[in-house]
Amino acid sequence: MYLEHFGLKEAPFRITPHTDFFFRGANRGATLEALLYAITREEGIVKVSGEVGSGKTMLCRVLIERLPATVETIFLANPSLSRDEILFAIGDELKLELDKERMTRVLRALQEYLLRLYGEGRRVVVLIDEAHAMPDETLEEIRLLSNLESNRHKLLQIVLFGQPELDEHLDTAGMRQLKERITHSFRLEPLVHGDIENYIDFRMRAAGYHGPKVFTKDAIRLIARTSQGLTRRINILADKALLAAFAGGTHAVTGAEVKRAVRDSEFSRARSGAQKIRIGAAALAAGVILGWATHMLLSGDTRSATPPALAVPPQASARPDPGAGVNAPPPTPTPAAERNVAPTAIPEAPAPTNAELKPPPAATADALLGEPLAPARGELAHERFEATQEWLRSTPGDRYAIQLATVNAGELSQLEDFLQKAAAVLPVRELFVYSVKIDGQQHYRVAYGSYPNAVKASEAIAGLPELLAAYQPYVRTVARMRSQNRQ
């Protein structure tokens, strides 16, 4: 409807995956390259997790297109398959006639066929979508499938795509064996403000737009706040905002058009409901405290000046502290992407007010990002933090570093201990410490090295000492580190 109005060849913000619109920023491109590396190097089971609407299916589709012609891909989109059905689904994709009466023969036939393909220089990768919804018995069958191998090589590569519930499920005792087989874990994080501006501009130009930026700073700011960085929500809001601009006869999308889009979005209404609950809870708490204070004044009781404890609803995410246990590798190491990223549930932000939508003065725009907070103690931690700030300012954003660990600011002794151990096996000048906020709490991340691309960084991970490899490190762009350092 608005294509001609904006000089577009096609709709820029469709929510169905279109690989021509794959955005390589915000670590998406690095994750794609690392996935290609892991699959072509026969690295066993790989896991990719992310919130609903974070771009997992798009990444999967681009991965299928980018894999070499020697790799046969099997895409399984039905998470409700039983352990037997998943074997037959794989067999059907490979055009095998399997004996449905005896499962031992099914596995043998599958292994023989995979061996024949391997002898011809071909590989098979199974991409499983919505893996978080799979029954336990099916996940166990996936673990057994990962055992299919020749004398020296895996015959079947498996990539699990799922929501953060998959990470939590793999932490349970019953999934310990499967978790041990996962060699690489990746997390698609929500886009930050700068990523969102680049993402919207990229999709507009991929759709054929050639003029100046359509979305104003106010519009981007409101989309970022409402979408919480999830690409599906960004697409929905941007599409509706373009339609509102077309209806209003304007070629610029401002905060006014985005406000109309927000009012017309289902997830915005759900957010408003949650906000009302929070306001009600706050009012109730204030009433309790006010009543207690009145009682104390009237009764003249001065024995205690401490208000009664209030029952506080638990947070939406009650996952373990990402910085815990960094002193020594745990018996079953937690994948890096599960330790080094924000918790799965992202707190809902209050609905924006008119005052909030006003652009900040130019002099204070940088202040809104916040200055990185140095570690309060730890000589080596403080030294590497200061050196890292200079390194982040001077290093090109398209370079890569290896993320080693994340430590809560309340456990700085563990940060210092980890750095001392890492410095004993790695050049200390290549260890970096930077600030990051996770669910509003201060943390510090430890990174290592500087590499020209994701492939080189992934190759370097393979050469890390066992002490550090136990944390299953992963790669991240310097641009992403820089943006998180100033959250």
Tab-separated table of C-alpha atoms in Angstrom:
chain	number	residue	atom	x	y	z
A	1	MET	CA	0.000	0.000	0.000
A	2	TYR	CA	2.793	2.450	0.920
A	3	LEU	CA	5.507	1.040	-1.386
A	4	GLU	CA	5.206	3.640	-4.141
A	5	HIS	CA	4.855	6.450	-1.601
A	6	PHE	CA	8.324	5.657	-0.185
A	7	GLY	CA	9.914	4.433	-3.428
A	8	LEU	CA	10.138	0.820	-2.266
A	9	LYS	CA	10.293	-2.274	-4.480
A	10	GLU	CA	8.926	-4.592	-1.796
A	11	ALA	CA	7.704	-4.517	1.794
A	12	PRO	CA	10.737	-3.941	4.060
A	13	PHE	CA	9.318	-5.247	7.334
A	14	ARG	CA	7.601	-8.540	6.640
A	15	ILE	CA	7.680	-10.858	9.649
A	16	THR	CA	8.159	-13.969	7.490
A	17	PRO	CA	11.878	-14.750	7.006
A	18	HIS	CA	13.362	-13.354	3.793
A	19	THR	CA	17.073	-14.061	3.542
A	20	ASP	CA	17.762	-10.957	1.427
A	21	PHE	CA	16.875	-8.973	4.556
A	22	PHE	CA	19.278	-10.752	6.902
A	23	PHE	CA	20.895	-8.140	9.164
A	24	ARG	CA	24.509	-9.001	9.969
A	25	GLY	CA	24.824	-6.490	12.796
A	26	ALA	CA	24.254	-7.081	16.520
A	27	ASN	CA	26.403	-10.237	16.411
A	28	ARG	CA	24.053	-11.970	13.918
A	29	GLY	CA	26.701	-12.121	11.214
A	30	ALA	CA	29.314	-13.383	13.668
A	31	THR	CA	26.937	-16.092	14.889
A	32	LEU	CA	26.270	-17.188	11.304
A	33	GLU	CA	29.993	-17.469	10.549
A	34	ALA	CA	30.604	-19.387	13.765
A	35	LEU	CA	27.745	-21.794	12.935
A	36	LEU	CA	29.198	-22.422	9.489
A	37	TYR	CA	32.567	-23.069	11.071
A	38	ALA	CA	31.177	-25.503	13.662
A	39	ILE	CA	29.155	-27.479	11.113
A	40	THR	CA	31.875	-27.766	8.484
A	41	ARG	CA	34.396	-28.784	11.180
A	42	GLU	CA	32.065	-31.583	12.383
A	43	GLU	CA	31.672	-30.224	15.896
A	44	GLY	CA	28.705	-32.384	17.000
A	45	ILE	CA	25.662	-30.723	18.621
A	46	VAL	CA	25.326	-26.921	18.463
A	47	LYS	CA	22.677	-24.839	20.262
A	48	VAL	CA	21.206	-21.432	19.359
A	49	SER	CA	18.791	-19.822	21.819
A	50	GLY	CA	16.911	-16.551	21.844
A	51	GLU	CA	13.649	-14.925	22.863
A	52	VAL	CA	10.494	-15.222	20.792
A	53	GLY	CA	10.925	-12.979	17.756
A	54	SER	CA	14.695	-12.539	18.101
A	55	GLY	CA	15.497	-13.870	14.592
A	56	LYS	CA	16.258	-17.574	15.118
A	57	THR	CA	14.247	-18.763	12.096
A	58	MET	CA	15.816	-16.124	9.837
A	59	LEU	CA	19.281	-17.217	10.984
A	60	CYS	CA	18.362	-20.845	10.277
A	61	ARG	CA	17.183	-20.030	6.733
A	62	VAL	CA	20.332	-18.040	5.933
A	63	LEU	CA	22.446	-20.862	7.349
A	64	ILE	CA	20.789	-23.339	4.976
A	65	GLU	CA	21.579	-21.082	2.015
A	66	ARG	CA	25.193	-20.532	3.064
A	67	LEU	CA	26.160	-24.147	3.737
A	68	PRO	CA	28.388	-25.743	1.075
A	69	ALA	CA	26.802	-27.888	-1.631
A	70	THR	CA	28.454	-30.945	-0.064
A	71	VAL	CA	26.263	-30.560	3.037
A	72	GLU	CA	22.724	-31.994	2.943
A	73	THR	CA	20.368	-30.138	5.271
A	74	ILE	CA	17.358	-31.579	7.058
A	75	PHE	CA	15.024	-28.991	8.603
A	76	LEU	CA	12.622	-30.266	11.284
A	77	ALA	CA	10.027	-27.664	12.290
A	78	ASN	CA	7.710	-29.954	14.283
A	79	PRO	CA	8.840	-30.090	17.928
A	80	SER	CA	6.241	-32.657	19.006
A	81	LEU	CA	7.894	-35.625	17.254
A	82	SER	CA	8.348	-38.739	19.369
A	83	ARG	CA	11.719	-40.474	19.587
A	84	ASP	CA	10.699	-42.930	16.872
A	85	GLU	CA	9.090	-40.294	14.659
A	86	ILE	CA	12.238	-38.163	14.568
A	87	LEU	CA	14.201	-41.131	13.170
A	88	PHE	CA	11.621	-41.687	10.442
A	89	ALA	CA	11.481	-37.933	9.711
A	90	ILE	CA	15.243	-37.924	9.125
A	91	GLY	CA	14.964	-41.085	7.026
A	92	ASP	CA	12.184	-39.554	4.914
A	93	GLU	CA	14.283	-36.437	4.254
A	94	LEU	CA	17.149	-38.686	3.129
A	95	LYS	CA	14.693	-40.734	0.987
A	96	LEU	CA	15.446	-43.956	2.861
A	97	GLU	CA	13.031	-46.870	3.053
A	98	LEU	CA	13.138	-47.871	6.703
A	99	ASP	CA	11.763	-50.913	8.489
A	100	LYS	CA	9.129	-49.426	10.766
A	101	GLU	CA	8.814	-52.601	12.803
A	102	ARG	CA	12.344	-52.853	14.222
A	103	MET	CA	14.056	-49.718	15.497
A	104	THR	CA	17.486	-51.371	15.689
A	105	ARG	CA	17.368	-51.880	11.923
A	106	VAL	CA	16.317	-48.258	11.453
A	107	LEU	CA	19.413	-46.996	13.283
A	108	ARG	CA	21.659	-49.439	11.432
A	109	ALA	CA	20.248	-48.416	8.048
A	110	LEU	CA	20.666	-44.750	8.936
A	111	GLN	CA	24.264	-45.236	10.018
A	112	GLU	CA	25.140	-47.248	6.892
A	113	TYR	CA	23.681	-44.554	4.646
A	114	LEU	CA	25.541	-41.780	6.500
A	115	LEU	CA	28.773	-43.756	6.185
A	116	ARG	CA	28.242	-44.049	2.442
A	117	LEU	CA	27.631	-40.310	2.142
A	118	TYR	CA	30.741	-39.603	4.190
A	119	GLY	CA	32.774	-41.790	1.877
A	120	GLU	CA	31.524	-39.666	-1.030
A	121	GLY	CA	32.673	-36.492	0.710
A	122	ARG	CA	29.163	-35.421	1.739
A	123	ARG	CA	27.849	-34.442	5.181
A	124	VAL	CA	24.388	-34.262	6.765
A	125	VAL	CA	23.215	-31.597	9.199
A	126	VAL	CA	19.862	-31.685	11.024
A	127	LEU	CA	18.421	-28.271	11.959
A	128	ILE	CA	15.745	-28.580	14.661
A	129	ASP	CA	13.468	-25.581	15.262
A	130	GLU	CA	11.497	-24.991	18.489
A	131	ALA	CA	13.708	-27.513	20.298
A	132	HIS	CA	12.576	-26.146	23.687
A	133	ALA	CA	9.165	-27.772	23.099
A	134	MET	CA	10.528	-31.265	22.360
A	135	PRO	CA	9.656	-34.157	24.683
A	136	ASP	CA	12.465	-35.407	26.895
A	137	GLU	CA	12.556	-38.784	25.160
A	138	THR	CA	13.048	-37.085	21.782
A	139	LEU	CA	15.896	-34.971	23.135
A	140	GLU	CA	17.460	-38.185	24.446
A	141	GLU	CA	17.178	-39.699	20.958
A	142	ILE	CA	18.992	-36.651	19.585
A	143	ARG	CA	21.820	-37.358	22.012
A	144	LEU	CA	22.004	-40.946	20.777
A	145	LEU	CA	22.011	-39.767	17.157
A	146	SER	CA	25.072	-37.679	17.938
A	147	ASN	CA	26.868	-40.985	18.652
A	148	LEU	CA	26.698	-41.979	14.970
A	149	GLU	CA	30.267	-41.675	13.787
A	150	SER	CA	33.020	-43.249	11.737
A	151	ASN	CA	36.339	-44.148	13.265
A	152	ARG	CA	37.317	-40.486	13.593
A	153	HIS	CA	34.428	-38.273	12.475
A	154	LYS	CA	30.837	-37.441	13.374
A	155	LEU	CA	28.406	-38.608	10.700
A	156	LEU	CA	25.551	-36.321	11.702
A	157	GLN	CA	25.696	-32.662	12.715
A	158	ILE	CA	22.794	-31.385	14.834
A	159	VAL	CA	21.805	-27.750	15.479
A	160	LEU	CA	19.113	-26.992	18.083
A	161	PHE	CA	17.206	-23.709	17.798
A	162	GLY	CA	15.036	-22.828	20.789
A	163	GLN	CA	13.740	-20.254	23.210
A	164	PRO	CA	15.534	-19.585	26.543
A	165	GLU	CA	13.428	-22.347	28.098
A	166	LEU	CA	15.740	-24.750	26.249
A	167	ASP	CA	18.712	-23.399	28.227
A	168	GLU	CA	16.816	-23.869	31.482
A	169	HIS	CA	15.688	-27.369	30.551
A	170	LEU	CA	19.230	-28.424	29.723
A	171	ASP	CA	20.271	-27.326	33.222
A	172	THR	CA	18.095	-30.037	34.793
A	173	ALA	CA	19.654	-33.270	36.039
A	174	GLY	CA	17.858	-35.421	33.438
A	175	MET	CA	19.415	-33.465	30.556
A	176	ARG	CA	22.998	-33.547	31.836
A	177	GLN	CA	24.189	-36.077	29.267
A	178	LEU	CA	22.739	-34.128	26.337
A	179	LYS	CA	24.194	-30.869	27.646
A	180	GLU	CA	27.648	-32.466	27.766
A	181	ARG	CA	27.406	-33.192	24.029
A	182	ILE	CA	26.793	-29.546	23.091
A	183	THR	CA	30.092	-28.201	21.796
A	184	HIS	CA	28.993	-24.647	20.892
A	185	SER	CA	26.230	-22.453	22.350
A	186	PHE	CA	25.082	-19.170	20.850
A	187	ARG	CA	22.572	-16.628	22.147
A	188	LEU	CA	20.680	-14.115	19.984
A	189	GLU	CA	20.425	-11.095	22.227
A	190	PRO	CA	17.880	-8.291	21.751
A	191	LEU	CA	19.094	-5.368	19.646
A	192	VAL	CA	20.300	-2.264	21.482
A	193	HIS	CA	19.322	1.260	20.420
A	194	GLY	CA	22.150	1.768	17.909
A	195	ASP	CA	21.526	-1.655	16.371
A	196	ILE	CA	17.824	-0.872	15.924
A	197	GLU	CA	18.535	2.329	13.995
A	198	ASN	CA	20.947	0.469	11.701
A	199	TYR	CA	18.549	-2.476	11.362
A	200	ILE	CA	15.628	-0.296	10.228
A	201	ASP	CA	17.776	1.664	7.780
A	202	PHE	CA	19.273	-1.556	6.385
A	203	ARG	CA	15.870	-3.116	5.703
A	204	MET	CA	14.535	0.040	4.095
A	205	ARG	CA	17.450	0.126	1.659
A	206	ALA	CA	17.289	-3.636	1.035
A	207	ALA	CA	13.696	-3.021	-0.076
A	208	GLY	CA	14.815	-0.424	-2.620
A	209	TYR	CA	14.750	2.866	-0.708
A	210	HIS	CA	17.454	5.412	-1.717
A	211	GLY	CA	16.633	8.643	0.102
A	212	PRO	CA	17.567	10.095	3.505
A	213	LYS	CA	16.602	8.187	6.636
A	214	VAL	CA	12.821	7.951	7.007
A	215	PHE	CA	12.634	7.228	10.756
A	216	THR	CA	13.492	10.148	13.034
A	217	LYS	CA	15.473	9.851	16.279
A	218	ASP	CA	12.227	10.107	18.266
A	219	ALA	CA	10.700	7.293	16.235
A	220	ILE	CA	13.736	5.034	16.743
A	221	ARG	CA	13.786	5.778	20.478
A	222	LEU	CA	10.127	4.841	20.893
A	223	ILE	CA	10.469	1.685	18.770
A	224	ALA	CA	13.496	0.643	20.842
A	225	ARG	CA	11.624	1.161	24.108
A	226	THR	CA	8.454	-0.625	23.025
A	227	SER	CA	9.979	-3.511	21.061
A	228	GLN	CA	12.597	-4.288	23.727
A	229	GLY	CA	14.997	-5.033	20.885
A	230	LEU	CA	13.106	-8.021	19.451
A	231	THR	CA	13.277	-7.959	15.657
A	232	ARG	CA	9.750	-9.274	15.088
A	233	ARG	CA	8.300	-6.466	17.201
A	234	ILE	CA	10.523	-3.936	15.442
A	235	ASN	CA	9.193	-5.155	12.087
A	236	ILE	CA	5.573	-4.905	13.238
A	237	LEU	CA	5.986	-1.384	14.633
A	238	ALA	CA	8.013	-0.109	11.660
A	239	ASP	CA	5.503	-1.497	9.162
A	240	LYS	CA	2.535	0.095	10.940
A	241	ALA	CA	4.416	3.380	11.354
A	242	LEU	CA	5.122	3.523	7.610
A	243	LEU	CA	1.435	2.924	6.965
A	244	ALA	CA	0.522	5.737	9.373
A	245	ALA	CA	2.959	8.095	7.613
A	246	PHE	CA	1.459	7.165	4.240
A	247	ALA	CA	-2.068	7.798	5.547
A	248	GLY	CA	-0.921	11.185	6.871
A	249	GLY	CA	0.706	12.132	3.585
A	250	THR	CA	4.187	12.518	5.065
A	251	HIS	CA	7.507	10.967	4.048
A	252	ALA	CA	8.996	11.066	7.574
A	253	VAL	CA	8.143	8.624	10.358
A	254	THR	CA	8.166	10.529	13.650
A	255	GLY	CA	7.242	9.627	17.193
A	256	ALA	CA	3.599	10.434	16.409
A	257	GLU	CA	3.357	7.693	13.762
A	258	VAL	CA	5.108	5.193	16.019
A	259	LYS	CA	2.687	6.014	18.846
A	260	ARG	CA	-0.191	5.054	16.561
A	261	ALA	CA	1.612	1.813	15.721
A	262	VAL	CA	2.185	1.075	19.404
A	263	ARG	CA	-1.504	1.579	20.235
A	264	ASP	CA	-2.399	-0.877	17.475
A	265	SER	CA	-0.030	-3.640	18.657
A	266	GLU	CA	-1.071	-6.630	20.749
A	267	PHE	CA	2.195	-6.852	22.698
A	268	SER	CA	1.806	-3.184	23.680
A	269	ARG	CA	-1.616	-3.915	25.204
A	270	ALA	CA	-0.182	-6.835	27.150
A	271	ARG	CA	2.564	-4.547	28.405
A	272	SER	CA	0.041	-1.943	29.521
A	273	GLY	CA	-1.791	-4.589	31.546
A	274	ALA	CA	1.432	-5.590	33.290
A	275	GLN	CA	2.158	-1.944	33.965
A	276	LYS	CA	-1.220	-1.471	35.655
A	277	ILE	CA	-0.477	-4.413	37.930
A	278	ARG	CA	2.872	-2.883	38.889
A	279	ILE	CA	1.254	0.490	39.565
A	280	GLY	CA	-1.389	-1.203	41.701
A	281	ALA	CA	1.252	-3.105	43.650
A	282	ALA	CA	3.250	0.081	44.196
A	283	ALA	CA	0.132	1.904	45.397
A	284	LEU	CA	-0.647	-0.948	47.800
A	285	ALA	CA	2.904	-0.879	49.154
A	286	ALA	CA	2.749	2.879	49.593
A	287	GLY	CA	-0.567	2.517	51.423
A	288	VAL	CA	0.865	-0.062	53.816
A	289	ILE	CA	3.868	2.132	54.613
A	290	LEU	CA	1.682	5.228	55.040
A	291	GLY	CA	-0.660	3.331	57.370
A	292	TRP	CA	2.283	2.054	59.416
A	293	ALA	CA	3.753	5.559	59.710
A	294	THR	CA	0.403	7.005	60.806
A	295	HIS	CA	0.045	4.286	63.421
A	296	MET	CA	3.537	4.989	64.786
A	297	LEU	CA	2.862	8.729	65.031
A	298	LEU	CA	-0.507	8.316	66.741
A	299	SER	CA	0.604	5.584	69.126
A	300	GLY	CA	3.876	7.302	70.046
A	301	ASP	CA	5.661	3.950	69.761
A	302	THR	CA	9.308	4.693	69.044
A	303	ARG	CA	10.731	1.251	69.693
A	304	SER	CA	11.342	0.616	66.015
A	305	ALA	CA	11.664	2.911	63.072
A	306	THR	CA	11.747	0.100	60.546
A	307	PRO	CA	8.605	-0.425	58.419
A	308	PRO	CA	7.140	-3.916	58.237
A	309	ALA	CA	8.544	-6.174	55.516
A	310	LEU	CA	6.446	-6.267	52.370
A	311	ALA	CA	5.934	-9.340	50.250
A	312	VAL	CA	7.482	-8.556	46.873
A	313	PRO	CA	6.454	-10.549	43.808
A	314	PRO	CA	9.360	-12.580	42.409
A	315	GLN	CA	11.084	-11.272	39.316
A	316	ALA	CA	10.076	-12.687	35.958
A	317	SER	CA	13.458	-14.339	35.620
A	318	ALA	CA	14.931	-16.322	38.495
A	319	ARG	CA	17.891	-17.800	36.686
A	320	PRO	CA	21.187	-18.446	38.467
A	321	ASP	CA	23.704	-15.615	38.819
A	322	PRO	CA	25.649	-15.482	35.528
A	323	GLY	CA	28.807	-14.687	37.449
A	324	ALA	CA	28.604	-17.560	39.886
A	325	GLY	CA	31.226	-20.237	40.020
A	326	VAL	CA	33.953	-18.582	38.017
A	327	ASN	CA	36.704	-19.719	40.399
A	328	ALA	CA	36.958	-23.182	38.909
A	329	PRO	CA	35.219	-24.975	36.046
A	330	PRO	CA	32.116	-26.775	37.337
A	331	PRO	CA	31.774	-30.552	36.891
A	332	THR	CA	29.353	-29.906	34.045
A	333	PRO	CA	30.457	-26.583	32.516
A	334	THR	CA	27.657	-24.211	31.653
A	335	PRO	CA	27.782	-23.161	27.974
A	336	ALA	CA	29.223	-19.715	27.564
A	337	ALA	CA	26.170	-18.265	25.870
A	338	GLU	CA	24.104	-19.255	28.932
A	339	ARG	CA	26.519	-17.590	31.337
A	340	ASN	CA	27.498	-14.584	29.289
A	341	VAL	CA	24.137	-13.146	28.328
A	342	ALA	CA	21.211	-11.405	29.927
A	343	PRO	CA	18.501	-13.534	31.615
A	344	THR	CA	15.717	-14.778	29.392
A	345	ALA	CA	12.897	-12.577	30.621
A	346	ILE	CA	13.343	-8.898	29.849
A	347	PRO	CA	11.540	-6.621	32.306
A	348	GLU	CA	8.677	-4.762	30.703
A	349	ALA	CA	9.251	-1.025	30.482
A	350	PRO	CA	6.459	1.411	31.480
A	351	ALA	CA	4.503	2.998	28.656
A	352	PRO	CA	6.309	6.127	27.464
A	353	THR	CA	5.029	9.559	28.424
A	354	ASN	CA	5.168	12.639	26.254
A	355	ALA	CA	8.027	13.984	28.345
A	356	GLU	CA	10.002	10.787	27.827
A	357	LEU	CA	9.610	11.020	24.074
A	358	LYS	CA	11.291	14.420	23.828
A	359	PRO	CA	14.809	14.083	22.427
A	360	PRO	CA	17.536	14.776	25.010
A	361	PRO	CA	19.702	17.846	24.625
A	362	ALA	CA	22.765	17.173	22.483
A	363	ALA	CA	25.052	17.923	25.430
A	364	THR	CA	23.511	15.130	27.527
A	365	ALA	CA	22.938	12.452	24.867
A	366	ASP	CA	26.127	10.569	25.749
A	367	ALA	CA	25.382	10.838	29.433
A	368	LEU	CA	22.228	8.771	28.924
A	369	LEU	CA	24.392	5.819	27.944
A	370	GLY	CA	26.204	5.962	31.269
A	371	GLU	CA	29.910	5.884	32.001
A	372	PRO	CA	31.395	2.406	32.367
A	373	LEU	CA	31.792	1.572	36.056
A	374	ALA	CA	35.250	0.333	37.060
A	375	PRO	CA	35.559	-2.651	39.446
A	376	ALA	CA	35.594	-1.442	43.049
A	377	ARG	CA	38.478	-3.729	44.002
A	378	GLY	CA	41.002	-6.100	42.513
A	379	GLU	CA	44.337	-4.705	41.288
A	380	LEU	CA	44.523	-6.761	38.082
A	381	ALA	CA	40.817	-6.322	37.353
A	382	HIS	CA	41.105	-2.531	37.681
A	383	GLU	CA	44.263	-2.425	35.562
A	384	ARG	CA	42.748	-4.486	32.744
A	385	PHE	CA	39.470	-2.512	32.931
A	386	GLU	CA	41.294	0.793	32.385
A	387	ALA	CA	43.349	-0.682	29.536
A	388	THR	CA	40.181	-2.127	27.979
A	389	GLN	CA	38.479	1.285	27.874
A	390	GLU	CA	41.289	2.646	25.722
A	391	TRP	CA	41.292	-0.524	23.606
A	392	LEU	CA	37.534	-0.263	22.964
A	393	ARG	CA	37.895	3.379	21.882
A	394	SER	CA	40.728	2.683	19.433
A	395	THR	CA	39.896	-0.775	18.015
A	396	PRO	CA	37.708	-1.036	14.860
A	397	GLY	CA	34.218	-2.265	15.661
A	398	ASP	CA	34.299	-5.028	13.047
A	399	ARG	CA	37.046	-6.950	14.835
A	400	TYR	CA	36.270	-9.878	17.143
A	401	ALA	CA	37.246	-11.008	20.631
A	402	ILE	CA	36.684	-14.232	22.550
A	403	GLN	CA	34.280	-13.934	25.499
A	404	LEU	CA	35.584	-15.989	28.413
A	405	ALA	CA	33.381	-15.335	31.453
A	406	THR	CA	30.900	-13.042	33.198
A	407	VAL	CA	31.111	-12.133	36.902
A	408	ASN	CA	28.583	-10.340	39.095
A	409	ALA	CA	29.862	-7.079	40.602
A	410	GLY	CA	29.162	-8.529	44.041
A	411	GLU	CA	31.771	-11.249	43.478
A	412	LEU	CA	34.825	-9.235	42.481
A	413	SER	CA	37.152	-11.595	44.338
A	414	GLN	CA	36.135	-14.268	41.815
A	415	LEU	CA	36.839	-11.850	38.951
A	416	GLU	CA	40.335	-11.161	40.286
A	417	ASP	CA	40.976	-14.881	40.840
A	418	PHE	CA	39.817	-15.746	37.323
A	419	LEU	CA	42.040	-13.068	35.791
A	420	GLN	CA	45.058	-14.313	37.762
A	421	LYS	CA	44.489	-17.843	36.473
A	422	ALA	CA	43.917	-16.654	32.895
A	423	ALA	CA	47.036	-14.464	33.027
A	424	ALA	CA	49.084	-17.538	33.948
A	425	VAL	CA	48.259	-19.206	30.608
A	426	LEU	CA	47.549	-16.221	28.285
A	427	PRO	CA	49.286	-12.888	27.567
A	428	VAL	CA	47.902	-10.519	30.184
A	429	ARG	CA	47.894	-7.580	27.723
A	430	GLU	CA	45.337	-9.448	25.617
A	431	LEU	CA	42.888	-9.935	28.506
A	432	PHE	CA	40.074	-7.380	28.522
A	433	VAL	CA	37.566	-6.479	31.242
A	434	TYR	CA	34.491	-4.411	30.444
A	435	SER	CA	31.262	-3.378	32.115
A	436	VAL	CA	27.849	-4.827	31.238
A	437	LYS	CA	24.367	-4.543	32.742
A	438	ILE	CA	22.380	-7.792	33.005
A	439	ASP	CA	18.764	-7.388	34.112
A	440	GLY	CA	19.714	-4.003	35.562
A	441	GLN	CA	22.566	-5.413	37.673
A	442	GLN	CA	26.250	-4.560	37.280
A	443	HIS	CA	28.468	-7.325	35.880
A	444	TYR	CA	31.912	-7.558	34.299
A	445	ARG	CA	32.893	-9.610	31.269
A	446	VAL	CA	36.337	-10.988	30.563
A	447	ALA	CA	37.378	-11.228	26.912
A	448	TYR	CA	40.568	-12.233	25.132
A	449	GLY	CA	42.358	-11.383	21.898
A	450	SER	CA	41.587	-9.340	18.799
A	451	TYR	CA	40.803	-11.075	15.502
A	452	PRO	CA	39.948	-9.802	12.002
A	453	ASN	CA	36.890	-12.053	11.577
A	454	ALA	CA	34.677	-14.612	13.329
A	455	VAL	CA	36.364	-17.588	11.685
A	456	LYS	CA	39.804	-16.628	13.009
A	457	ALA	CA	38.336	-16.063	16.461
A	458	SER	CA	36.594	-19.458	16.392
A	459	GLU	CA	39.841	-21.140	15.362
A	460	ALA	CA	41.561	-19.447	18.300
A	461	ILE	CA	38.928	-20.832	20.673
A	462	ALA	CA	39.977	-24.340	19.648
A	463	GLY	CA	43.530	-23.549	20.817
A	464	LEU	CA	42.600	-22.177	24.264
A	465	PRO	CA	44.013	-23.940	27.350
A	466	GLU	CA	41.689	-26.546	28.867
A	467	LEU	CA	41.163	-24.370	31.942
A	468	LEU	CA	39.442	-21.725	29.803
A	469	ALA	CA	37.901	-24.017	27.183
A	470	ALA	CA	35.810	-25.568	29.987
A	471	TYR	CA	33.733	-22.375	30.018
A	472	GLN	CA	32.864	-22.896	26.339
A	473	PRO	CA	33.819	-19.357	25.214
A	474	TYR	CA	32.311	-17.715	22.154
A	475	VAL	CA	33.041	-14.794	19.826
A	476	ARG	CA	31.664	-11.249	19.864
A	477	THR	CA	32.333	-8.116	17.834
A	478	VAL	CA	34.174	-5.182	19.366
A	479	ALA	CA	31.235	-2.970	18.364
A	480	ARG	CA	28.919	-5.114	20.474
A	481	MET	CA	31.325	-5.040	23.415
A	482	ARG	CA	31.585	-1.266	23.097
A	483	SER	CA	27.806	-0.786	23.134
A	484	GLN	CA	27.343	-3.018	26.178
A	485	ASN	CA	30.216	-1.308	27.987
A	486	ARG	CA	28.217	1.958	27.915
A	487	GLN	CA	24.745	0.677	28.788
